mmCIF file of C-alpha atoms in Angstrom:
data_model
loop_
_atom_site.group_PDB
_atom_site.id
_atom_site.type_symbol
_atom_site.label_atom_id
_atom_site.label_comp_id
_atom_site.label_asym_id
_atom_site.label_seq_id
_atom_site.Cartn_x
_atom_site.Cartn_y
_atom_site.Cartn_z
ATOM 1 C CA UNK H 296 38.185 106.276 65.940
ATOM 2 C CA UNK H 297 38.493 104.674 69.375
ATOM 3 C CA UNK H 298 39.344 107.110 71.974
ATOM 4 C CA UNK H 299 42.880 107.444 72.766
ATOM 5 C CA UNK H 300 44.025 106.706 76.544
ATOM 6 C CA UNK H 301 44.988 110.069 78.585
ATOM 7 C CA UNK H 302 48.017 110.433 80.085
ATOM 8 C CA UNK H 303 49.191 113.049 82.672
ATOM 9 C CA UNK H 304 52.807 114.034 82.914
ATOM 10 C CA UNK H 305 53.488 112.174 85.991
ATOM 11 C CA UNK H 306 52.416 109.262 83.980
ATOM 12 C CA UNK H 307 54.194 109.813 81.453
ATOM 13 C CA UNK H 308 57.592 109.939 83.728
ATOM 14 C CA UNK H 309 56.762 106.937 85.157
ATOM 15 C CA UNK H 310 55.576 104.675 82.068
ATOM 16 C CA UNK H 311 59.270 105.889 80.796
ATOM 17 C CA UNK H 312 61.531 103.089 82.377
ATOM 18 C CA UNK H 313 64.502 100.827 81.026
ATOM 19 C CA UNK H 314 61.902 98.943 78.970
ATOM 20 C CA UNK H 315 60.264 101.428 76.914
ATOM 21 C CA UNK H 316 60.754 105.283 76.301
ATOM 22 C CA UNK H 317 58.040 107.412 76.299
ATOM 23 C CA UNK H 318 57.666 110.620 75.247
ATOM 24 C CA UNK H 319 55.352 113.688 74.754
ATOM 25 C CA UNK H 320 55.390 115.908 71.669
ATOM 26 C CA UNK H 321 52.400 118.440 71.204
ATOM 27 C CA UNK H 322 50.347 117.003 73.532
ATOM 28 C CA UNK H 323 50.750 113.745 72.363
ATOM 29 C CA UNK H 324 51.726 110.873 73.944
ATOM 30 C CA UNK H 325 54.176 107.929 71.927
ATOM 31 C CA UNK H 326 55.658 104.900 73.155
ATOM 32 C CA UNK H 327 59.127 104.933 70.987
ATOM 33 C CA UNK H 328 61.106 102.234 71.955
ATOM 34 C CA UNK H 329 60.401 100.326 68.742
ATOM 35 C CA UNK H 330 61.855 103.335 66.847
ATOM 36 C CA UNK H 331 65.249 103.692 68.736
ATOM 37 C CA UNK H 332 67.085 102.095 66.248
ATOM 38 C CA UNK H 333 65.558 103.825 63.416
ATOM 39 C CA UNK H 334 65.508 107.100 64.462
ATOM 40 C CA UNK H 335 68.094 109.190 61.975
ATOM 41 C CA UNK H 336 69.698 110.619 64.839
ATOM 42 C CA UNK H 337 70.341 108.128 66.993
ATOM 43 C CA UNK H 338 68.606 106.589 70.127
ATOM 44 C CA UNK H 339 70.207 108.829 72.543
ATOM 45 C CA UNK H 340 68.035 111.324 71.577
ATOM 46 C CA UNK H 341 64.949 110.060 72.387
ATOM 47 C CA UNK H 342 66.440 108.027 75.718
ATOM 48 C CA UNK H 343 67.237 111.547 76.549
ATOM 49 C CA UNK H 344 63.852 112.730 76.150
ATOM 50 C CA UNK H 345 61.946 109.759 77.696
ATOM 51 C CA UNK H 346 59.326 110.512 80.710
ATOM 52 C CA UNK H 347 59.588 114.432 79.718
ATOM 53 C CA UNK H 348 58.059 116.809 77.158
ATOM 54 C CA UNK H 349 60.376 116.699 73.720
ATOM 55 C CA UNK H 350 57.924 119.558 71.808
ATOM 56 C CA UNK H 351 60.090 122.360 71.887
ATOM 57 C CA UNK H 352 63.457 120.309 70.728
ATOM 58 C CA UNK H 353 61.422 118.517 68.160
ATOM 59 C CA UNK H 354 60.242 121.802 66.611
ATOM 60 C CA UNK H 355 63.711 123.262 66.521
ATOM 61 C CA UNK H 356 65.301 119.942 64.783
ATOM 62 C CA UNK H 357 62.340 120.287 61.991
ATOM 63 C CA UNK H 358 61.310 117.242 60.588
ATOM 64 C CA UNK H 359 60.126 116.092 57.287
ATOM 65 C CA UNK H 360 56.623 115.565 56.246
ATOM 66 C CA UNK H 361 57.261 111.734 55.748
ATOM 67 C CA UNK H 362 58.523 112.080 59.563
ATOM 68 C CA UNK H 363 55.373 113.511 60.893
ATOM 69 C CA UNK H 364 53.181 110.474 59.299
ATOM 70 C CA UNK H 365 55.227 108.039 60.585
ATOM 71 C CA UNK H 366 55.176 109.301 64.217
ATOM 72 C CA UNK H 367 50.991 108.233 64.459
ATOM 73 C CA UNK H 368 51.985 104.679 64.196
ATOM 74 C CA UNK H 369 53.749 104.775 67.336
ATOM 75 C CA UNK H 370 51.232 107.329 69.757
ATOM 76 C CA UNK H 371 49.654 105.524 72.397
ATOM 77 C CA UNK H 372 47.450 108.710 74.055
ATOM 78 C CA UNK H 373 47.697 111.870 74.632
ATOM 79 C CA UNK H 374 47.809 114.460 77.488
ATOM 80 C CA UNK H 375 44.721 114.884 79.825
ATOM 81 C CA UNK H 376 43.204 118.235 79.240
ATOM 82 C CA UNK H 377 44.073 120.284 81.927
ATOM 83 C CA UNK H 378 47.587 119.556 81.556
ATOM 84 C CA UNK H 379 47.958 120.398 77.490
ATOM 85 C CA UNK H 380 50.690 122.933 76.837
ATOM 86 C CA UNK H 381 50.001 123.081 72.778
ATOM 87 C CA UNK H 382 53.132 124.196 72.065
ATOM 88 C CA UNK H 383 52.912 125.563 68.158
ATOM 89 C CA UNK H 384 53.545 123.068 65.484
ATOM 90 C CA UNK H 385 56.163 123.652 62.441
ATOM 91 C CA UNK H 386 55.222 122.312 59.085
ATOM 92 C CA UNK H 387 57.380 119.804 58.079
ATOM 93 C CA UNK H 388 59.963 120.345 55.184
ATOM 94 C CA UNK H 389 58.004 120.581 51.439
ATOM 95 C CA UNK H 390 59.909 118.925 49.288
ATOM 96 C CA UNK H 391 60.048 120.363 45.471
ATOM 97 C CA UNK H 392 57.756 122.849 44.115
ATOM 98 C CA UNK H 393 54.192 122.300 43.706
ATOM 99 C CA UNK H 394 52.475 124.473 41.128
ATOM 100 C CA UNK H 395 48.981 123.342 42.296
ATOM 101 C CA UNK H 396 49.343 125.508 45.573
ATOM 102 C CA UNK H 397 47.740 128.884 44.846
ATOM 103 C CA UNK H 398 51.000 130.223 47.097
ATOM 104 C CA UNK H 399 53.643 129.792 44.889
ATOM 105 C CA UNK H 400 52.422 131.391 42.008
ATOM 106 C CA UNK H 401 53.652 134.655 43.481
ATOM 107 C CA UNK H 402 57.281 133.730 42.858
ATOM 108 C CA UNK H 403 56.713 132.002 39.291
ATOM 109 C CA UNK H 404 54.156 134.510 37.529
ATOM 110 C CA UNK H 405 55.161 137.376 35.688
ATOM 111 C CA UNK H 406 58.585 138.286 34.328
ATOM 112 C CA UNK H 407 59.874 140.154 37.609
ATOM 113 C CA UNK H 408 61.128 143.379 35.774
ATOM 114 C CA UNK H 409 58.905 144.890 33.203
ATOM 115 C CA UNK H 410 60.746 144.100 29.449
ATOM 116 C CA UNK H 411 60.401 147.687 28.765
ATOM 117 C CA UNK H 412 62.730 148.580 31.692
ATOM 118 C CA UNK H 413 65.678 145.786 30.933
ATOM 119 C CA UNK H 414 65.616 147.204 27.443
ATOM 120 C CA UNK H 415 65.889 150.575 28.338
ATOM 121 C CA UNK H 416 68.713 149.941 30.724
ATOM 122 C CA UNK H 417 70.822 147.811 28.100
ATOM 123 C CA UNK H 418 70.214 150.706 25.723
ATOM 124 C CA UNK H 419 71.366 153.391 28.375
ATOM 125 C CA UNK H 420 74.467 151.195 29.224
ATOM 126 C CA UNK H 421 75.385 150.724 25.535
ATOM 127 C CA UNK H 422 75.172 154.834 25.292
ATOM 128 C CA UNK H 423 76.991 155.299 28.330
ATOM 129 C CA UNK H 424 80.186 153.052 27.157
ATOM 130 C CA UNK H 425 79.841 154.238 23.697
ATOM 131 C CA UNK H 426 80.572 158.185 24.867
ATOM 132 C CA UNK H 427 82.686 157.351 27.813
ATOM 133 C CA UNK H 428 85.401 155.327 25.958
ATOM 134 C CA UNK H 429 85.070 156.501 22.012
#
């Protein structure tokens, strides 16, 4: 993979102009002016953020998985080392359930209350109404 081009912040401000917005997420540089009509929530948003760091207002929009892949198309660098922040990334939204991950199979194994127990309590509630109200 060809090494990406390294931005600093400075830059990044001044690559932003009425021509092209720029914009930093996670350290990573992207040049999204071909995506300001596309973007689901409107070009403002990213005008807004253009020349300036967007990681912390991506991360609390959340963005879906497909989202995520579709950003690499449009990154053009990323920041030069000694300037990285690495704010903490969010997963992007799962969509459905997938029973190959090892982590769901604590909410779908097992039948949550031992049988034994329901029965009892159905048996102990039929008792209960039987000498309460005959």
């Amino acid at each position: 993979m060809p090494e990406m081009k390294q931005y600093t912040f400075e830059e990044v401000q001044k690559a932003s102009d009425q021509t092209r917005t720029v914009i930093v997420i996670h350290d990573k540089v992207y040049d999204v002016t071909p995506f300001l009509n596309e973007h689901p929530g409107g070009e403002e948003i990213l005008l807004d953020h253009g020349g300036k760091d967007a990681s912390e207002d991506f991360n609390d929009v959340g963005h879906s998985t497909d989202a995520l892949e579709m950003m690499t198309k449009y990154q053009v660098g990323e920041i030069v080392e000694a300037e990285r922040r690495n704010p903490p990334k969010k997963d992007g939204w799962k969509a459905g359930y997938n029973s190959k991950n090892p982590e769901n199979e604590k909410y779908v194994s097992g039948p949550g209350m031992p049988f034994g127990l329901l029965v009892g309590g159905v048996v102990l509630g039929a008792l209960a109404i039987f000498y309460l109200f005959l």
